[in-house]
Amino acid sequence: MYEKNNLLLKLDLQKFGQTMSSKDAVSASLAECFVTIEGNRYNFMQAINLEASMEKTKSEVPILGKTGKGNKSTGWSGSGSATFHYNTSIFRELLYRFKETGEDVYFDIQVTNEDPTSGVGRQTVILKDCNIDGGILTKFDADAEYLDEDLDFTFDDFEIPEKFKLLPGMQ
């Protein structure tokens, strides 16, 4: 039953009808990846995929007068993973150096996503002070079409010097 007291909101249906254009989806393979180790910059064109994420550390906060607890962010940690073609020894050299000397080498990874068809432009993220968790020392597979390897890493900081533009209709 309809009540006379209901509040009706005036809505701009044009805003609700706006959708993203398919051309604005960013192509998954149109990216660049560079790794900088001790001042040497490498075009990491061997990469098949890379994903890095930030996880916030939260603490539960008791609040007087509430039966539930709140959550407060108290820090964060960064981690990532990559798969790349098995045709570079750069990371194996870092593992060997750690084994021989105990020196752990930190490096930066820069990823730029840019699809010229999309209206969002480009985004560049720099993962700073990356450190690999370990890695493949040697590998073969007589049944495979090609060899690849996975690499897990952590990072201590990041920058976003270039950001995607907002799509029409987002504001």
PDB file of C-alpha atoms in Angstrom:
ATOM      1  CA  MET A   1       0.000   0.000   0.000  1.00  0.00           C
ATOM      2  CA  TYR A   2       1.348   3.423  -0.971  1.00  0.00           C
ATOM      3  CA  GLU A   3       1.710   5.929   1.853  1.00  0.00           C
ATOM      4  CA  LYS A   4       1.255   9.646   1.237  1.00  0.00           C
ATOM      5  CA  ASN A   5       4.232  10.422   3.493  1.00  0.00           C
ATOM      6  CA  ASN A   6       6.807   8.675   1.286  1.00  0.00           C
ATOM      7  CA  LEU A   7       9.603  10.955   0.240  1.00  0.00           C
ATOM      8  CA  LEU A   8      10.335  10.887  -3.456  1.00  0.00           C
ATOM      9  CA  LEU A   9      13.817  11.777  -4.623  1.00  0.00           C
ATOM     10  CA  LYS A  10      14.250  13.465  -7.950  1.00  0.00           C
ATOM     11  CA  LEU A  11      16.828  11.497  -9.880  1.00  0.00           C
ATOM     12  CA  ASP A  12      18.722  12.508 -12.968  1.00  0.00           C
ATOM     13  CA  LEU A  13      18.178   9.344 -14.977  1.00  0.00           C
ATOM     14  CA  GLN A  14      20.748  10.434 -17.555  1.00  0.00           C
ATOM     15  CA  LYS A  15      23.497   9.953 -14.964  1.00  0.00           C
ATOM     16  CA  PHE A  16      22.242   6.490 -14.127  1.00  0.00           C
ATOM     17  CA  GLY A  17      22.009   5.605 -17.813  1.00  0.00           C
ATOM     18  CA  GLN A  18      25.626   6.504 -18.530  1.00  0.00           C
ATOM     19  CA  THR A  19      27.898   3.532 -19.110  1.00  0.00           C
ATOM     20  CA  MET A  20      31.525   2.993 -19.899  1.00  0.00           C
ATOM     21  CA  SER A  21      32.425   2.639 -23.551  1.00  0.00           C
ATOM     22  CA  SER A  22      34.049  -0.688 -24.403  1.00  0.00           C
ATOM     23  CA  LYS A  23      36.976   1.149 -25.996  1.00  0.00           C
ATOM     24  CA  ASP A  24      37.885   2.498 -22.541  1.00  0.00           C
ATOM     25  CA  ALA A  25      38.741  -0.957 -21.179  1.00  0.00           C
ATOM     26  CA  VAL A  26      42.540  -0.995 -20.950  1.00  0.00           C
ATOM     27  CA  SER A  27      44.199  -3.712 -23.029  1.00  0.00           C
ATOM     28  CA  ALA A  28      45.854  -6.292 -20.770  1.00  0.00           C
ATOM     29  CA  SER A  29      48.983  -6.642 -22.902  1.00  0.00           C
ATOM     30  CA  LEU A  30      49.698  -2.984 -23.693  1.00  0.00           C
ATOM     31  CA  ALA A  31      52.109  -2.274 -20.876  1.00  0.00           C
ATOM     32  CA  GLU A  32      55.773  -1.592 -20.242  1.00  0.00           C
ATOM     33  CA  CYS A  33      57.774  -2.983 -17.349  1.00  0.00           C
ATOM     34  CA  PHE A  34      61.225  -1.827 -16.268  1.00  0.00           C
ATOM     35  CA  VAL A  35      63.364  -3.161 -13.431  1.00  0.00           C
ATOM     36  CA  THR A  36      66.097  -0.963 -11.924  1.00  0.00           C
ATOM     37  CA  ILE A  37      68.788  -2.855  -9.991  1.00  0.00           C
ATOM     38  CA  GLU A  38      71.728  -0.912  -8.543  1.00  0.00           C
ATOM     39  CA  GLY A  39      71.291   1.910 -11.056  1.00  0.00           C
ATOM     40  CA  ASN A  40      70.983  -0.416 -14.071  1.00  0.00           C
ATOM     41  CA  ARG A  41      67.602  -0.164 -15.815  1.00  0.00           C
ATOM     42  CA  TYR A  42      66.362  -3.254 -17.656  1.00  0.00           C
ATOM     43  CA  ASN A  43      63.414  -3.430 -20.048  1.00  0.00           C
ATOM     44  CA  PHE A  44      61.628  -6.379 -18.505  1.00  0.00           C
ATOM     45  CA  MET A  45      59.984  -7.393 -21.785  1.00  0.00           C
ATOM     46  CA  GLN A  46      60.140 -11.051 -20.680  1.00  0.00           C
ATOM     47  CA  ALA A  47      57.236 -10.427 -18.311  1.00  0.00           C
ATOM     48  CA  ILE A  48      54.008 -12.261 -19.064  1.00  0.00           C
ATOM     49  CA  ASN A  49      52.095 -10.823 -16.130  1.00  0.00           C
ATOM     50  CA  LEU A  50      52.699  -8.909 -12.934  1.00  0.00           C
ATOM     51  CA  GLU A  51      50.408  -8.006 -10.075  1.00  0.00           C
ATOM     52  CA  ALA A  52      51.259  -6.011  -6.965  1.00  0.00           C
ATOM     53  CA  SER A  53      48.946  -5.204  -4.095  1.00  0.00           C
ATOM     54  CA  MET A  54      48.920  -3.314  -0.834  1.00  0.00           C
ATOM     55  CA  GLU A  55      47.352  -4.801   2.266  1.00  0.00           C
ATOM     56  CA  LYS A  56      46.398  -2.565   5.154  1.00  0.00           C
ATOM     57  CA  THR A  57      47.108  -3.669   8.703  1.00  0.00           C
ATOM     58  CA  LYS A  58      44.136  -2.992  10.945  1.00  0.00           C
ATOM     59  CA  SER A  59      43.583  -3.085  14.680  1.00  0.00           C
ATOM     60  CA  GLU A  60      40.253  -3.627  16.358  1.00  0.00           C
ATOM     61  CA  VAL A  61      39.241  -0.667  18.488  1.00  0.00           C
ATOM     62  CA  PRO A  62      36.830  -1.126  21.397  1.00  0.00           C
ATOM     63  CA  ILE A  63      34.311   1.713  21.553  1.00  0.00           C
ATOM     64  CA  LEU A  64      32.411   2.582  24.707  1.00  0.00           C
ATOM     65  CA  GLY A  65      28.669   2.430  24.144  1.00  0.00           C
ATOM     66  CA  LYS A  66      28.843   0.079  21.152  1.00  0.00           C
ATOM     67  CA  THR A  67      28.543  -3.682  21.123  1.00  0.00           C
ATOM     68  CA  GLY A  68      30.812  -3.988  18.100  1.00  0.00           C
ATOM     69  CA  LYS A  69      34.378  -2.926  17.625  1.00  0.00           C
ATOM     70  CA  GLY A  70      35.666  -0.433  15.134  1.00  0.00           C
ATOM     71  CA  ASN A  71      38.663  -0.915  12.877  1.00  0.00           C
ATOM     72  CA  LYS A  72      41.607   1.438  12.568  1.00  0.00           C
ATOM     73  CA  SER A  73      44.279   1.190   9.915  1.00  0.00           C
ATOM     74  CA  THR A  74      47.706   1.085  11.554  1.00  0.00           C
ATOM     75  CA  GLY A  75      50.046   0.284   8.677  1.00  0.00           C
ATOM     76  CA  TRP A  76      50.430  -1.596   5.423  1.00  0.00           C
ATOM     77  CA  SER A  77      52.565  -4.096   3.540  1.00  0.00           C
ATOM     78  CA  GLY A  78      53.182  -4.574  -0.162  1.00  0.00           C
ATOM     79  CA  SER A  79      53.599  -7.808  -2.067  1.00  0.00           C
ATOM     80  CA  GLY A  80      53.478  -8.969  -5.640  1.00  0.00           C
ATOM     81  CA  SER A  81      54.019 -11.760  -8.087  1.00  0.00           C
ATOM     82  CA  ALA A  82      55.125 -11.998 -11.682  1.00  0.00           C
ATOM     83  CA  THR A  83      55.361 -14.645 -14.355  1.00  0.00           C
ATOM     84  CA  PHE A  84      57.952 -14.215 -17.058  1.00  0.00           C
ATOM     85  CA  HIS A  85      59.660 -16.135 -19.816  1.00  0.00           C
ATOM     86  CA  TYR A  86      62.563 -18.267 -18.609  1.00  0.00           C
ATOM     87  CA  ASN A  87      65.228 -16.403 -20.588  1.00  0.00           C
ATOM     88  CA  THR A  88      66.990 -14.072 -18.159  1.00  0.00           C
ATOM     89  CA  SER A  89      69.430 -14.761 -15.329  1.00  0.00           C
ATOM     90  CA  ILE A  90      69.084 -11.371 -13.637  1.00  0.00           C
ATOM     91  CA  PHE A  91      67.140 -12.643 -10.628  1.00  0.00           C
ATOM     92  CA  ARG A  92      69.156 -15.876 -10.371  1.00  0.00           C
ATOM     93  CA  GLU A  93      72.257 -13.683 -10.107  1.00  0.00           C
ATOM     94  CA  LEU A  94      70.669 -11.863  -7.144  1.00  0.00           C
ATOM     95  CA  LEU A  95      69.919 -15.194  -5.458  1.00  0.00           C
ATOM     96  CA  TYR A  96      73.474 -16.416  -6.088  1.00  0.00           C
ATOM     97  CA  ARG A  97      74.923 -13.189  -4.709  1.00  0.00           C
ATOM     98  CA  PHE A  98      72.809 -13.563  -1.558  1.00  0.00           C
ATOM     99  CA  LYS A  99      73.997 -17.171  -1.147  1.00  0.00           C
ATOM    100  CA  GLU A 100      77.643 -16.226  -1.579  1.00  0.00           C
ATOM    101  CA  THR A 101      77.811 -12.958   0.368  1.00  0.00           C
ATOM    102  CA  GLY A 102      74.609 -12.627   2.404  1.00  0.00           C
ATOM    103  CA  GLU A 103      73.970  -9.301   0.656  1.00  0.00           C
ATOM    104  CA  ASP A 104      70.312  -8.862  -0.210  1.00  0.00           C
ATOM    105  CA  VAL A 105      69.728  -6.552  -3.170  1.00  0.00           C
ATOM    106  CA  TYR A 106      66.647  -4.336  -3.387  1.00  0.00           C
ATOM    107  CA  PHE A 107      65.336  -2.949  -6.669  1.00  0.00           C
ATOM    108  CA  ASP A 108      62.500  -0.937  -8.224  1.00  0.00           C
ATOM    109  CA  ILE A 109      59.851  -2.081 -10.701  1.00  0.00           C
ATOM    110  CA  GLN A 110      58.095   0.459 -12.928  1.00  0.00           C
ATOM    111  CA  VAL A 111      54.913  -0.539 -14.775  1.00  0.00           C
ATOM    112  CA  THR A 112      53.108   1.681 -17.274  1.00  0.00           C
ATOM    113  CA  ASN A 113      49.711   0.755 -18.690  1.00  0.00           C
ATOM    114  CA  GLU A 114      48.763   2.681 -21.826  1.00  0.00           C
ATOM    115  CA  ASP A 115      46.163   1.712 -24.397  1.00  0.00           C
ATOM    116  CA  PRO A 116      45.954   4.380 -27.137  1.00  0.00           C
ATOM    117  CA  THR A 117      42.342   3.400 -27.868  1.00  0.00           C
ATOM    118  CA  SER A 118      41.181   4.106 -24.326  1.00  0.00           C
ATOM    119  CA  GLY A 119      40.301   7.604 -23.198  1.00  0.00           C
ATOM    120  CA  VAL A 120      41.864   7.106 -19.755  1.00  0.00           C
ATOM    121  CA  GLY A 121      45.416   7.829 -20.897  1.00  0.00           C
ATOM    122  CA  ARG A 122      48.269   6.159 -19.047  1.00  0.00           C
ATOM    123  CA  GLN A 123      49.112   5.108 -15.527  1.00  0.00           C
ATOM    124  CA  THR A 124      52.593   4.501 -14.167  1.00  0.00           C
ATOM    125  CA  VAL A 125      53.255   2.838 -10.824  1.00  0.00           C
ATOM    126  CA  ILE A 126      56.756   2.499  -9.361  1.00  0.00           C
ATOM    127  CA  LEU A 127      57.216  -0.231  -6.761  1.00  0.00           C
ATOM    128  CA  LYS A 128      60.182   0.783  -4.601  1.00  0.00           C
ATOM    129  CA  ASP A 129      62.615  -1.332  -2.617  1.00  0.00           C
ATOM    130  CA  CYS A 130      61.390  -4.640  -4.022  1.00  0.00           C
ATOM    131  CA  ASN A 131      62.904  -7.828  -2.651  1.00  0.00           C
ATOM    132  CA  ILE A 132      62.434 -11.284  -4.164  1.00  0.00           C
ATOM    133  CA  ASP A 133      61.262 -14.123  -1.925  1.00  0.00           C
ATOM    134  CA  GLY A 134      63.242 -16.746  -3.858  1.00  0.00           C
ATOM    135  CA  GLY A 135      63.238 -18.138  -7.362  1.00  0.00           C
ATOM    136  CA  ILE A 136      63.820 -20.924  -9.855  1.00  0.00           C
ATOM    137  CA  LEU A 137      67.478 -21.894 -10.212  1.00  0.00           C
ATOM    138  CA  THR A 138      67.096 -24.228 -13.179  1.00  0.00           C
ATOM    139  CA  LYS A 139      64.259 -25.762 -15.120  1.00  0.00           C
ATOM    140  CA  PHE A 140      63.233 -27.876 -18.086  1.00  0.00           C
ATOM    141  CA  ASP A 141      60.042 -29.467 -19.371  1.00  0.00           C
ATOM    142  CA  ALA A 142      60.246 -31.746 -22.416  1.00  0.00           C
ATOM    143  CA  ASP A 143      56.467 -31.534 -22.809  1.00  0.00           C
ATOM    144  CA  ALA A 144      56.061 -27.740 -22.689  1.00  0.00           C
ATOM    145  CA  GLU A 145      55.833 -25.277 -25.552  1.00  0.00           C
ATOM    146  CA  TYR A 146      58.031 -22.766 -23.727  1.00  0.00           C
ATOM    147  CA  LEU A 147      59.499 -22.234 -20.271  1.00  0.00           C
ATOM    148  CA  ASP A 148      58.305 -19.605 -17.848  1.00  0.00           C
ATOM    149  CA  GLU A 149      58.888 -18.916 -14.174  1.00  0.00           C
ATOM    150  CA  ASP A 150      57.092 -17.272 -11.281  1.00  0.00           C
ATOM    151  CA  LEU A 151      58.584 -14.722  -8.936  1.00  0.00           C
ATOM    152  CA  ASP A 152      57.098 -13.542  -5.642  1.00  0.00           C
ATOM    153  CA  PHE A 153      58.344 -10.326  -4.078  1.00  0.00           C
ATOM    154  CA  THR A 154      57.663  -7.695  -1.466  1.00  0.00           C
ATOM    155  CA  PHE A 155      58.016  -3.925  -1.759  1.00  0.00           C
ATOM    156  CA  ASP A 156      58.425  -1.221   0.865  1.00  0.00           C
ATOM    157  CA  ASP A 157      57.038   1.838  -0.927  1.00  0.00           C
ATOM    158  CA  PHE A 158      55.332   2.937  -4.136  1.00  0.00           C
ATOM    159  CA  GLU A 159      54.618   6.031  -6.215  1.00  0.00           C
ATOM    160  CA  ILE A 160      52.004   6.766  -8.873  1.00  0.00           C
ATOM    161  CA  PRO A 161      53.594   9.526 -10.996  1.00  0.00           C
ATOM    162  CA  GLU A 162      51.027   9.138 -13.805  1.00  0.00           C
ATOM    163  CA  LYS A 163      47.359   8.434 -13.109  1.00  0.00           C
ATOM    164  CA  PHE A 164      44.485   7.393 -15.364  1.00  0.00           C
ATOM    165  CA  LYS A 165      42.045  10.180 -16.254  1.00  0.00           C
ATOM    166  CA  LEU A 166      38.453   9.961 -15.076  1.00  0.00           C
ATOM    167  CA  LEU A 167      36.050   8.670 -17.697  1.00  0.00           C
ATOM    168  CA  PRO A 168      33.114  10.843 -18.765  1.00  0.00           C
ATOM    169  CA  GLY A 169      30.203  10.258 -16.416  1.00  0.00           C
ATOM    170  CA  MET A 170      32.309   9.353 -13.385  1.00  0.00           C
ATOM    171  CA  GLN A 171      31.726  12.766 -11.790  1.00  0.00           C
TER     172      GLN A 171
END
